[in-house]
PDB file of C-alpha atoms and ligand atoms in Angstrom:
ATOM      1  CA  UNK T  27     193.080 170.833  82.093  1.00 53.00           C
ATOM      2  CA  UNK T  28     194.677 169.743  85.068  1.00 65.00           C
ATOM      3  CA  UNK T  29     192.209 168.422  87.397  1.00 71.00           C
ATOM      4  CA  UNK T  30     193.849 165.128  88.656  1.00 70.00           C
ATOM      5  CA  UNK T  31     195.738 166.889  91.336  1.00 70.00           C
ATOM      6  CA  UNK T  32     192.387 167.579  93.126  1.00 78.00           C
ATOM      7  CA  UNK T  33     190.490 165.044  95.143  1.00 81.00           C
ATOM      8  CA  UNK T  34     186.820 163.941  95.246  1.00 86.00           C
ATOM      9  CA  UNK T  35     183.911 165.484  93.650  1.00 91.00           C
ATOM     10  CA  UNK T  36     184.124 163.579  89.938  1.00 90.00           C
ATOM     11  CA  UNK T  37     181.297 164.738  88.952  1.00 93.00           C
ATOM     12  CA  UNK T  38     181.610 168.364  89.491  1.00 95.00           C
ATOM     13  CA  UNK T  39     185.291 167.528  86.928  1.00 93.00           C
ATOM     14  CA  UNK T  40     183.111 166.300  84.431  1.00 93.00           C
ATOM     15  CA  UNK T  41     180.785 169.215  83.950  1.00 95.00           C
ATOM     16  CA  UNK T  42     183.517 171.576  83.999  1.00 95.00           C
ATOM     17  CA  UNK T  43     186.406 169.472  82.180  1.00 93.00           C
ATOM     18  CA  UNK T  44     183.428 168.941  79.163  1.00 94.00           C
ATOM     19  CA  UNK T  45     182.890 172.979  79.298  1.00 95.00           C
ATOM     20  CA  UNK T  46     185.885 173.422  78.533  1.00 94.00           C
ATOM     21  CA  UNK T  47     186.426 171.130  76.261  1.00 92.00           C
ATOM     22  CA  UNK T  48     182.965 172.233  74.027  1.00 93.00           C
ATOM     23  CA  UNK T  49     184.416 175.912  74.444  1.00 92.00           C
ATOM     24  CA  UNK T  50     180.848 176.186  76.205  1.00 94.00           C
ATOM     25  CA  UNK T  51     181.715 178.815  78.971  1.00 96.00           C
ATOM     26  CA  UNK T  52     178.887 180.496  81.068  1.00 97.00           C
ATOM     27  CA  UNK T  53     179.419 184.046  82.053  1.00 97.00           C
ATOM     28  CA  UNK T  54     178.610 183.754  86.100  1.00 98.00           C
ATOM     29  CA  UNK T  55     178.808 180.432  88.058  1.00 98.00           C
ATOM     30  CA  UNK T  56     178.556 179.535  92.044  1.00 98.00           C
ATOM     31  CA  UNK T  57     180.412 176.767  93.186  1.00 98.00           C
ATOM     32  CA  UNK T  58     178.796 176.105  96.597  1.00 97.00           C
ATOM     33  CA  UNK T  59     179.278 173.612  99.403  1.00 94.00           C
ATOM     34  CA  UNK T  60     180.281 173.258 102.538  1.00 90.00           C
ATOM     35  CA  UNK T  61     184.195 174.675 103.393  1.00 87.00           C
ATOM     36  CA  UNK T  62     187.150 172.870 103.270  1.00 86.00           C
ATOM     37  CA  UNK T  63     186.813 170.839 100.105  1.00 88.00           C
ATOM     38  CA  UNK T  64     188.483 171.857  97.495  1.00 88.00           C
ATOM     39  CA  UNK T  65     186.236 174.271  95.749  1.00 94.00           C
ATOM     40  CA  UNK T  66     188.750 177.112  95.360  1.00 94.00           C
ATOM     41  CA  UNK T  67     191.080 174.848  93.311  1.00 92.00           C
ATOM     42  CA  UNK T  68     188.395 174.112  91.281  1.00 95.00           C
ATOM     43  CA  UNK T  69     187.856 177.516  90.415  1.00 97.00           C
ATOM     44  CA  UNK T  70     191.276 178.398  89.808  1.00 96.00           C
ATOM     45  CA  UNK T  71     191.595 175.210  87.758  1.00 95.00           C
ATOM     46  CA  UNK T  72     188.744 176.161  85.716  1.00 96.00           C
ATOM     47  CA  UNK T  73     189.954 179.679  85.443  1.00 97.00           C
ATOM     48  CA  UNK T  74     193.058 178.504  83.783  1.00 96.00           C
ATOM     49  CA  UNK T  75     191.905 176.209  81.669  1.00 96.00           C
ATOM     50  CA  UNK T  76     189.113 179.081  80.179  1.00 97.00           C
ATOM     51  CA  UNK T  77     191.908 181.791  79.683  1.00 97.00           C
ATOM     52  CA  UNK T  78     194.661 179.001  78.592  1.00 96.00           C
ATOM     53  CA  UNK T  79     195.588 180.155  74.521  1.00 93.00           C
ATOM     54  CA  UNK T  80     195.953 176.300  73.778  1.00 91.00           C
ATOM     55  CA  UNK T  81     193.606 173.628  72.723  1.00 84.00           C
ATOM     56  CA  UNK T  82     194.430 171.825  75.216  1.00 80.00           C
ATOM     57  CA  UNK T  83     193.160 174.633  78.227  1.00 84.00           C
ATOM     58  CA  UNK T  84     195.385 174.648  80.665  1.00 80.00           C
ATOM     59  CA  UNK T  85     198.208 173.451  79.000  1.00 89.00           C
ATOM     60  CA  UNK T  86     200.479 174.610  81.468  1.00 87.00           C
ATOM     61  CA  UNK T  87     203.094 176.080  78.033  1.00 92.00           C
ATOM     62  CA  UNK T  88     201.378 178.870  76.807  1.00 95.00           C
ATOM     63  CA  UNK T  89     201.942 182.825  77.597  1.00 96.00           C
ATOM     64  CA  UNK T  90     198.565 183.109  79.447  1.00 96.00           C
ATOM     65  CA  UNK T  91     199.227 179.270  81.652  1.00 95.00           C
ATOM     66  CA  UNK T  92     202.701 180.705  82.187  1.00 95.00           C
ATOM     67  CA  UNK T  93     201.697 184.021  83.528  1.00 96.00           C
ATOM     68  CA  UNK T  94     198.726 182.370  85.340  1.00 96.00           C
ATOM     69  CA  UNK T  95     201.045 180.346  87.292  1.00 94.00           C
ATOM     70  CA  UNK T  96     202.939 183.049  87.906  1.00 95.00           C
ATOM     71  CA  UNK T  97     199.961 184.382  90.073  1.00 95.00           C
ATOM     72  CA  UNK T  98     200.995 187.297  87.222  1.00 93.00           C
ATOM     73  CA  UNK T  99     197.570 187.115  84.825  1.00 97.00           C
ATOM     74  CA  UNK T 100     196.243 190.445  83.732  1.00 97.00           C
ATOM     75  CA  UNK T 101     192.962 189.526  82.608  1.00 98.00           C
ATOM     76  CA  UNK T 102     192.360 187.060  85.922  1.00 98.00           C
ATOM     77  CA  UNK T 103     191.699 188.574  89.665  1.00 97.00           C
ATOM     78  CA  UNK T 104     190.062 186.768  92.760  1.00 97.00           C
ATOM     79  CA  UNK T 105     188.262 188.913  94.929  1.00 96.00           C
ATOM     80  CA  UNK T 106     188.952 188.114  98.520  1.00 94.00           C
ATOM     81  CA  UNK T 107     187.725 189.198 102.221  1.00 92.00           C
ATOM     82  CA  UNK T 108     191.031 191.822 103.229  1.00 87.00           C
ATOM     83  CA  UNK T 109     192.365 190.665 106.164  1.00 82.00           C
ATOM     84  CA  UNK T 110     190.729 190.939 109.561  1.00 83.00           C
ATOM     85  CA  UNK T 111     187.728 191.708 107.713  1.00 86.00           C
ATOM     86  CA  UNK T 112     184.143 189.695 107.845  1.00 89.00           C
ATOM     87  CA  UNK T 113     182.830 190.854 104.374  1.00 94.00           C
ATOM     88  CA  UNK T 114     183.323 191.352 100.894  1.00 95.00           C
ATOM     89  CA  UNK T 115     182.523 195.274 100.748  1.00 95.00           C
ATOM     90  CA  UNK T 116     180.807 197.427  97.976  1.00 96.00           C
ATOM     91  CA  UNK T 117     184.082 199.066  97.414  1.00 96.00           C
ATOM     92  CA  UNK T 118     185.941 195.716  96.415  1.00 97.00           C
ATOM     93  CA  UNK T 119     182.598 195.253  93.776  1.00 97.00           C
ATOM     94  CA  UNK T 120     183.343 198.519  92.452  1.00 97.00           C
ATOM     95  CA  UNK T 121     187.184 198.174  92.001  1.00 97.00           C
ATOM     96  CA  UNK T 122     186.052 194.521  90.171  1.00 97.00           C
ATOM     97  CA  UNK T 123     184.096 196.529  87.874  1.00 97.00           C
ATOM     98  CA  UNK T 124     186.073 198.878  86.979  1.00 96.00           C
ATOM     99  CA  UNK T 125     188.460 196.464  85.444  1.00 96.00           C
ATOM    100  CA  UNK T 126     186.076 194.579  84.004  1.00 97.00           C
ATOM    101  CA  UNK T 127     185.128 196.500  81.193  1.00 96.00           C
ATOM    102  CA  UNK T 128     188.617 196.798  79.996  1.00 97.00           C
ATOM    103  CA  UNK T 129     189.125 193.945  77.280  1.00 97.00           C
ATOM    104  CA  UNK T 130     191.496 191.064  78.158  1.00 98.00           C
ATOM    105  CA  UNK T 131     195.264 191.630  77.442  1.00 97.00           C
ATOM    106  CA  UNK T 132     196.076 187.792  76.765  1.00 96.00           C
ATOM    107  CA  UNK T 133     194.043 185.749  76.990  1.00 96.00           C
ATOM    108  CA  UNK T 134     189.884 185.767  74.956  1.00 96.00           C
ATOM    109  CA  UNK T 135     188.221 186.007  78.447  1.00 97.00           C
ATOM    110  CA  UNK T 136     189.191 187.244  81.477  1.00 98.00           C
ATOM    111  CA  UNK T 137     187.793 185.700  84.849  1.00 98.00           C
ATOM    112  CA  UNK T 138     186.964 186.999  88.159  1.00 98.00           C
ATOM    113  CA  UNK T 139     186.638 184.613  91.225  1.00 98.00           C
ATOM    114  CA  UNK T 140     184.659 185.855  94.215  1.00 98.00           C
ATOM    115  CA  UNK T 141     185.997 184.162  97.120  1.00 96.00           C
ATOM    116  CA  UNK T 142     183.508 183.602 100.438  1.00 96.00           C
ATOM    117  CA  UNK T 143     180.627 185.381  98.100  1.00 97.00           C
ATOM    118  CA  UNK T 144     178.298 184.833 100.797  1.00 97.00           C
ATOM    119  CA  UNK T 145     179.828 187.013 102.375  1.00 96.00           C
ATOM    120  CA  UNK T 146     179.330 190.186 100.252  1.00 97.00           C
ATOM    121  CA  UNK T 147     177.413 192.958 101.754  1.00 95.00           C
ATOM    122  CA  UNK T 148     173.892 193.504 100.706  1.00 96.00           C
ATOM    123  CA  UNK T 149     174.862 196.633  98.662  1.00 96.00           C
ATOM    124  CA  UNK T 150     178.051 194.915  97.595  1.00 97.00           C
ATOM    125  CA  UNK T 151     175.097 191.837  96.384  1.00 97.00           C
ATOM    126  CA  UNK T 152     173.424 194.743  94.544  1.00 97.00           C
ATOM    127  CA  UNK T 153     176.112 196.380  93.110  1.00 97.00           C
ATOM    128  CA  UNK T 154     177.495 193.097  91.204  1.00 98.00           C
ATOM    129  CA  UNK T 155     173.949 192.223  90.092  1.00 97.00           C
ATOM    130  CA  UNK T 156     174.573 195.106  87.072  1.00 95.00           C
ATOM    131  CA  UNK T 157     177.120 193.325  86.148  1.00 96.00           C
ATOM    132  CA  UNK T 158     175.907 189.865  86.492  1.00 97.00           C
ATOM    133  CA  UNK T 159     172.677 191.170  84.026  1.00 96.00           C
ATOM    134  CA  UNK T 160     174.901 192.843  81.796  1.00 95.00           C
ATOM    135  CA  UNK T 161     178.910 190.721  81.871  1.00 96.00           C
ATOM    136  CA  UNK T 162     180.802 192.074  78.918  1.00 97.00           C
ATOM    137  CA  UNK T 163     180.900 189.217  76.356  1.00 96.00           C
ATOM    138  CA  UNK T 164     184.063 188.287  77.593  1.00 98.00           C
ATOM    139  CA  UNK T 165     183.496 188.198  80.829  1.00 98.00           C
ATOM    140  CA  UNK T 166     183.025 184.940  83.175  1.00 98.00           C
ATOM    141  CA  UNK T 167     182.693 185.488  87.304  1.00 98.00           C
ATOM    142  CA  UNK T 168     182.730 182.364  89.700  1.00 98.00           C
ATOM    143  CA  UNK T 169     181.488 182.879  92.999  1.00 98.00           C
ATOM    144  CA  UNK T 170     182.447 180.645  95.592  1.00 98.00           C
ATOM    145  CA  UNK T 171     179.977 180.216  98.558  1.00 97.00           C
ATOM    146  CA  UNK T 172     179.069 177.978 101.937  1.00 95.00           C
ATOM    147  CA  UNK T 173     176.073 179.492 103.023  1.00 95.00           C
ATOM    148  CA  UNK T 174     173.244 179.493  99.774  1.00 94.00           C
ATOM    149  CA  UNK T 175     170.797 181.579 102.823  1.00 96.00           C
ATOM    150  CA  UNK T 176     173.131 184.410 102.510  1.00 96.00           C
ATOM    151  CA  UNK T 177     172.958 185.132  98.476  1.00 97.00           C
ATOM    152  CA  UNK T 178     170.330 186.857  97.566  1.00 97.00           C
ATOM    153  CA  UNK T 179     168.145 185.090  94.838  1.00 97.00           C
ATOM    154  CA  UNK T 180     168.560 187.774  92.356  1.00 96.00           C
ATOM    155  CA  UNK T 181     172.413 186.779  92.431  1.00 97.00           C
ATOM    156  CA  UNK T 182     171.423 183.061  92.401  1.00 97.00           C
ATOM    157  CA  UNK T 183     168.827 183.224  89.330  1.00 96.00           C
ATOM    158  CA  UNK T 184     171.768 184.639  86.893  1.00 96.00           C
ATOM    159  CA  UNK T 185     174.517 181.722  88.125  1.00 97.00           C
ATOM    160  CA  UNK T 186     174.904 178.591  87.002  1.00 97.00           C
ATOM    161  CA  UNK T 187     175.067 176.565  90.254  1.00 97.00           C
ATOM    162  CA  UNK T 188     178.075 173.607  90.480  1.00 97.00           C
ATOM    163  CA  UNK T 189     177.494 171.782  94.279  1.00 96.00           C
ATOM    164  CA  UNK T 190     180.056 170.046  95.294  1.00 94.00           C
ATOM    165  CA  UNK T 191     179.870 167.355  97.815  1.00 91.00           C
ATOM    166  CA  UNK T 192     181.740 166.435 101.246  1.00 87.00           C
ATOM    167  CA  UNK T 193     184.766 164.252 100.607  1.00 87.00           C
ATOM    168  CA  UNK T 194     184.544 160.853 101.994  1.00 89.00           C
ATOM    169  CA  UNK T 195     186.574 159.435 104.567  1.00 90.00           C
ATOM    170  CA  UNK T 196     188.469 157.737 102.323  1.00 91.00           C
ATOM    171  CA  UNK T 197     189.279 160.769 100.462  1.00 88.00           C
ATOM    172  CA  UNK T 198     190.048 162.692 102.801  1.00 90.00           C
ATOM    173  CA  UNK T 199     192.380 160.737 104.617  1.00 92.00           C
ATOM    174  CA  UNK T 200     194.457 159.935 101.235  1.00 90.00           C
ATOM    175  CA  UNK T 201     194.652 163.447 100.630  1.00 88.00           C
ATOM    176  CA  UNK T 202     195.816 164.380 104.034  1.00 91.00           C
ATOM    177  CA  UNK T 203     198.182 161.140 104.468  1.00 92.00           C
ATOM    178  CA  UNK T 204     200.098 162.327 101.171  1.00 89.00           C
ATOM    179  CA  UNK T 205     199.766 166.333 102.331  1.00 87.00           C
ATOM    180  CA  UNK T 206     199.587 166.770 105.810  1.00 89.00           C
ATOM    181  CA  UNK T 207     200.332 163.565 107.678  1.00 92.00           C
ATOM    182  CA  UNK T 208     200.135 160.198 108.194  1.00 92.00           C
ATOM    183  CA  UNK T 209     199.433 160.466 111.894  1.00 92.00           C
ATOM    184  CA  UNK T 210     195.598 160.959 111.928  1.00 94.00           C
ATOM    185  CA  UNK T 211     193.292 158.687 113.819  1.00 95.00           C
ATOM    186  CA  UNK T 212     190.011 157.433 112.356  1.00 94.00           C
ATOM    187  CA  UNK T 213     188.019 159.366 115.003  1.00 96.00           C
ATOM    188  CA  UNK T 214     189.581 162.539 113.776  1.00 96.00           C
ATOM    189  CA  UNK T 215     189.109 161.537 110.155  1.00 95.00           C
ATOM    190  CA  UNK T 216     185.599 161.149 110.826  1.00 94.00           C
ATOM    191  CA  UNK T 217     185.067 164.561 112.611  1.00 94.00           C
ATOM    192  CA  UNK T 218     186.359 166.428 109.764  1.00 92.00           C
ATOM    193  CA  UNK T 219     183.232 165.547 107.657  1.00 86.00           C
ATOM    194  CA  UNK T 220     184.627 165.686 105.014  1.00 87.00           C
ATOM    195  CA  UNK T 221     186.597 169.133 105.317  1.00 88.00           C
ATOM    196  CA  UNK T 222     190.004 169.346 104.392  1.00 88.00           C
ATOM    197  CA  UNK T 223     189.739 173.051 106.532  1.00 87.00           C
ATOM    198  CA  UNK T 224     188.042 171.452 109.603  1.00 90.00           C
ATOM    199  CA  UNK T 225     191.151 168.541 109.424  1.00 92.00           C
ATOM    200  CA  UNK T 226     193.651 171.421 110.029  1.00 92.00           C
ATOM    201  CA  UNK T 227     191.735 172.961 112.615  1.00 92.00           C
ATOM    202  CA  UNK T 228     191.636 169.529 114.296  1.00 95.00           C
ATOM    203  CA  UNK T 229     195.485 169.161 113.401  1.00 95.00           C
ATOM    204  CA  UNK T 230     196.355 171.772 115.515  1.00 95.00           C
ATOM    205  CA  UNK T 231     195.042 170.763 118.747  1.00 95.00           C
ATOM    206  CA  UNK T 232     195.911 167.414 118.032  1.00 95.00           C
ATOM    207  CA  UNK T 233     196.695 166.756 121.816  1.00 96.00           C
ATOM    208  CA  UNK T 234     193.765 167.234 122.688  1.00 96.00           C
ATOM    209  CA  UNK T 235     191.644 165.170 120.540  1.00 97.00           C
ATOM    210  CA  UNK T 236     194.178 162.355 121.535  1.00 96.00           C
ATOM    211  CA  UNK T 237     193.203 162.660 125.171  1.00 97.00           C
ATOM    212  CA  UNK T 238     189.487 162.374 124.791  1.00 97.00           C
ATOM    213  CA  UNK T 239     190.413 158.950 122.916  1.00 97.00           C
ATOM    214  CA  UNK T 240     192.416 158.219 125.954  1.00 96.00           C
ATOM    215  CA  UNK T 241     189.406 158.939 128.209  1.00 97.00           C
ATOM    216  CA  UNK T 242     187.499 157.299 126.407  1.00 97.00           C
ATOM    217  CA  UNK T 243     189.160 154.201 126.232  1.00 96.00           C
ATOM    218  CA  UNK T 244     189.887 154.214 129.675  1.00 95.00           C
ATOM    219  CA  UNK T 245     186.281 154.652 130.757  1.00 95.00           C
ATOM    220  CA  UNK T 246     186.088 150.938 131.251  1.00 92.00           C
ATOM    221  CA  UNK T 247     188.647 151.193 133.945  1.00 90.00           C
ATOM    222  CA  UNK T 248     187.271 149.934 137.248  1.00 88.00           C
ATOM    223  CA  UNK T 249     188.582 152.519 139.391  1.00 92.00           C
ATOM    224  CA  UNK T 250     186.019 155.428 139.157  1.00 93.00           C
ATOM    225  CA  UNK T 251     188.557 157.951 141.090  1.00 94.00           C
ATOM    226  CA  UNK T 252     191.032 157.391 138.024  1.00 94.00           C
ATOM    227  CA  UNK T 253     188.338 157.775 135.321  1.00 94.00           C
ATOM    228  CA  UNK T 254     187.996 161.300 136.619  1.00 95.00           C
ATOM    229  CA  UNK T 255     191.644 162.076 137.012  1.00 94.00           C
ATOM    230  CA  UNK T 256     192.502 161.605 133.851  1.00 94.00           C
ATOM    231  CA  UNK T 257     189.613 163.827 132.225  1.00 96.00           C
ATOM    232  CA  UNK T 258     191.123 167.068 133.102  1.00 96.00           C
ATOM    233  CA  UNK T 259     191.078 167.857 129.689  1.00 96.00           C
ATOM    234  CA  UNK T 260     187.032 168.282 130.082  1.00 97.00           C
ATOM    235  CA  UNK T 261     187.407 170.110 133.148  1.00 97.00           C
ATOM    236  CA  UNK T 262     189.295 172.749 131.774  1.00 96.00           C
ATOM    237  CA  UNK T 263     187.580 173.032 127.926  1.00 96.00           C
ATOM    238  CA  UNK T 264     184.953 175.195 128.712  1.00 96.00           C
ATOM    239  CA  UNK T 265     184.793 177.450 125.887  1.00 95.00           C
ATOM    240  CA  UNK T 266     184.584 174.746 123.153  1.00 95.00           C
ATOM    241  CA  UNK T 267     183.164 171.908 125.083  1.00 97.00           C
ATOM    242  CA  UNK T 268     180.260 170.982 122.772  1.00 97.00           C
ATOM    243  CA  UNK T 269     182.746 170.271 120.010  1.00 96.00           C
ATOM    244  CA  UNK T 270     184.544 168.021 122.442  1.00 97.00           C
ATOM    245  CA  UNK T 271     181.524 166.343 123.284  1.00 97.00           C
ATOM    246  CA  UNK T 272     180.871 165.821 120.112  1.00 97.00           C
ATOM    247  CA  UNK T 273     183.829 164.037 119.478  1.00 97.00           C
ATOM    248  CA  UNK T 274     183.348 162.095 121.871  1.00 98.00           C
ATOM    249  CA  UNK T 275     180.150 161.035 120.611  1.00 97.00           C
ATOM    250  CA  UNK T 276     182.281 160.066 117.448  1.00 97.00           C
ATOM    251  CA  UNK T 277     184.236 157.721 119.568  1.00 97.00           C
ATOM    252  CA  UNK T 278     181.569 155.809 120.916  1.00 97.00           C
ATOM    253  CA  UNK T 279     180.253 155.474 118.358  1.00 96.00           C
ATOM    254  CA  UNK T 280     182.979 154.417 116.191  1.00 95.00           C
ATOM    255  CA  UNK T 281     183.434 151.715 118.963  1.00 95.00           C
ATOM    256  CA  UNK T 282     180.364 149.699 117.557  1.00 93.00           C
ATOM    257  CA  UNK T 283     179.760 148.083 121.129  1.00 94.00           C
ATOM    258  CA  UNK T 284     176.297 148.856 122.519  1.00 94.00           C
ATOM    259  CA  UNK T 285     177.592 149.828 125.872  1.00 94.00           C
ATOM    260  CA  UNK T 286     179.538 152.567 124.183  1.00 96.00           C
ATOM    261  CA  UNK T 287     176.540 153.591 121.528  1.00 96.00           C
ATOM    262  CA  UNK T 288     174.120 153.683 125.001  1.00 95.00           C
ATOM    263  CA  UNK T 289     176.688 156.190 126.087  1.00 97.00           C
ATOM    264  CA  UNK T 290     175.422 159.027 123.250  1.00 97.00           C
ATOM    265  CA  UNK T 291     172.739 159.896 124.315  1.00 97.00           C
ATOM    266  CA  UNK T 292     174.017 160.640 127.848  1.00 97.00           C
ATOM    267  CA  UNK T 293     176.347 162.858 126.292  1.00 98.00           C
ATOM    268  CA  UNK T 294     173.595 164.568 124.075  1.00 97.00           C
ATOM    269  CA  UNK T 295     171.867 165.509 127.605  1.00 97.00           C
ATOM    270  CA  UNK T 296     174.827 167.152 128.928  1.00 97.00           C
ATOM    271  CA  UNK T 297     175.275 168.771 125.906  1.00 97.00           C
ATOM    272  CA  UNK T 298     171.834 170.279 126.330  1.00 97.00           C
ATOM    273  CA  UNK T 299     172.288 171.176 130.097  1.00 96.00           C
ATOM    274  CA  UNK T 300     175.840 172.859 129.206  1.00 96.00           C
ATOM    275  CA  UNK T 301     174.009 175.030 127.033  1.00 95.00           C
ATOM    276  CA  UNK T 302     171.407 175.710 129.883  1.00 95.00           C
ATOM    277  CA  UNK T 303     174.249 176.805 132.099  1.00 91.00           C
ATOM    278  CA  UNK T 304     174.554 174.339 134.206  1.00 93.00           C
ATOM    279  CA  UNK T 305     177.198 173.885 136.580  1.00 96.00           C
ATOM    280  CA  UNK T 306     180.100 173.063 134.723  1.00 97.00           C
ATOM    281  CA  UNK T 307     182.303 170.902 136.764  1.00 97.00           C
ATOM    282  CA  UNK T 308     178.934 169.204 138.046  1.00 97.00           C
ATOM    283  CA  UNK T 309     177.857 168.435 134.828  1.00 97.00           C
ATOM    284  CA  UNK T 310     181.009 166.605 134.029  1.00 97.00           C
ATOM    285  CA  UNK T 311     181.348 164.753 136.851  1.00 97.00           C
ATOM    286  CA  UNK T 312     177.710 163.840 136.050  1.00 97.00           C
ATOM    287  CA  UNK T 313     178.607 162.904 132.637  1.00 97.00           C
ATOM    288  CA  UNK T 314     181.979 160.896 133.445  1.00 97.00           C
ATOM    289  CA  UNK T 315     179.940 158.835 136.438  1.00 96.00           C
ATOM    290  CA  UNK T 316     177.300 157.781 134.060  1.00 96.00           C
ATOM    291  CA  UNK T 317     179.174 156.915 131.256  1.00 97.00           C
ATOM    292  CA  UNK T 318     181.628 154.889 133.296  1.00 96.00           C
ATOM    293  CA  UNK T 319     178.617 153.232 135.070  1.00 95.00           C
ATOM    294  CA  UNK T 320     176.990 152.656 131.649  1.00 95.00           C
ATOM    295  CA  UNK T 321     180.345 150.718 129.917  1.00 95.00           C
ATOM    296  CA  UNK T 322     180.493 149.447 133.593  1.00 91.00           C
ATOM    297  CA  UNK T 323     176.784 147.914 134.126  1.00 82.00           C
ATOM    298  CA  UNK T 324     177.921 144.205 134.437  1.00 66.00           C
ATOM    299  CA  UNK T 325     180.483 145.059 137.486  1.00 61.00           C
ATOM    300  CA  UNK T 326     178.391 147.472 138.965  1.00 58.00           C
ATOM    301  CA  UNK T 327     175.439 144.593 138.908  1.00 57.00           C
ATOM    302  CA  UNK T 328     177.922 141.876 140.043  1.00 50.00           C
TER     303      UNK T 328
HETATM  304 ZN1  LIG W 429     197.888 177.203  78.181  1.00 97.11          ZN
END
């Protein structure tokens, strides 16, 4: 069982690493918590290791590890939202069932992971609750799920539930220093929280994360007129401000100076008037002139 290629979450490696070890395999699991960390993996990881013809699960040598990593297994199939849509539907419940009953070709078991479960339809909920009462002895389904509110507890009652936690910081920024890059700052490592997913997303509009440092830092600048010169950035990030307000809260705070922490919860309050529809360029003038006359105070009083 090859779980030392995944970060974080030791605990979670434990329970299933000493599973599979005991040969003690449920038939229906949910692995839930929040996106982004890893939780996939550890389902196809476990999946492997359960249909693995070795002692050793996931050996990596056998037929059924070869064919596995070959994306090639017949008696393993993950269930997945088709593209462009929002759900898992009924129809993609049905198909799993169908195959189900067959017995497993290679392997003793055969394993079906439900990706984004939470999503599933209510009828596509219903429909794989006959076969979560009644799995064919052979049978073992992980879902995989964010959002617990969206399961209905009829699915939930017949899973064993794995959480998994956030990764830390330091985590996280191992994992994406040896996959992604080594050019991450500790602001964006904190805004991730914890998600591998959201650290991409943040990745990608890496520019722009870089210039609300920059404002930031600047905002101790004595020349007001320049302070809002160089926070075009805000000016123009209408449609996702809040996030970029929010990481600018992360910024202050990270600074650990209690001019910069008194700076929050002026933020917060344009936050809240942004979402009242306030005027927009107002309202970060208003923020910008506050802050800077917050990190300011001493000059402004001398
Ligand atoms: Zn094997």
């Amino acid at each position: 069982m090859n779980f030392e290629k995944i970060i974080g979450n030791e605990k979670v490696k434990e329970i299933l690493q000493k599973a599979l070890k005991n040969n003690n395999i449920l038939h229906s699991y949910i692995f839930m918590g929040i996106s982004g960390i890893g939780k996939k993996l550890f389902a196809e990881e476990f999946a492997k290791g359960i249909l693995c013809m070795s002692e050793d699960r996931a050996c990596g040598n056998c037929k059924s590890c070869m064919e596995f990593e070959s994306n090639n297994h017949p008696d393993f199939m993950e269930i997945l939202q088709q593209e462009d849509a929002k759900n898992i539907k009924i129809e993609q419940i049905r198909f799993m069932q169908e195959k189900i009953v067959e017995k497993p070709i290679i392997s003793n078991k055969k394993v079906y992971i439900i990706d984004d479960a939470d999503t599933m339809t209510t009828e596509a909920q219903n429909c794989l609750l006959k076969t979560l009462e009644e799995p064919p002895e052979y049978a073992v389904i992980i879902l995989i799920a964010s959002n617990e509110s969206k399961l209905l507890n009829t699915i939930k009652s017949r899973c064993t539930k794995i959480s998994f936690e956030m990764l830390s910081d330091e985590n996280l920024k191992s994992y994406i220093h040896e996959n992604i890059t080594k050019d991450i700052t500790p602001n964006m490592i904190s805004m991730c929280a914890g998600s591998i997913e959201k650290a991409k997303t943040i990745l990608e509009k890496k520019s722009v994360y870089e210039s609300l440092e920059e404002i930031v830092n600047k905002i101790d600048s004595k020349d007001l007129i320049e302070v809002l010169n160089n926070a075009e950035i805000l000016y123009k990030s209408k449609d996702n401000i809040q996030e970029l307000l929010d990481y600018i809260n992360i910024i202050l705070y990270n600074k650990k100076e209690l001019k910069y922490i008194n700076c929050i919860p002026i933020v917060e309050e344009v936050k809240r008037r942004l979402l009242q529809n306030s005027n927009y360029d107002m309202s970060i003038d208003g923020l910008l002139i506050r802050m800077w006359e917050e990190v300011n105070e001493e000059y402004n009083r001398g």
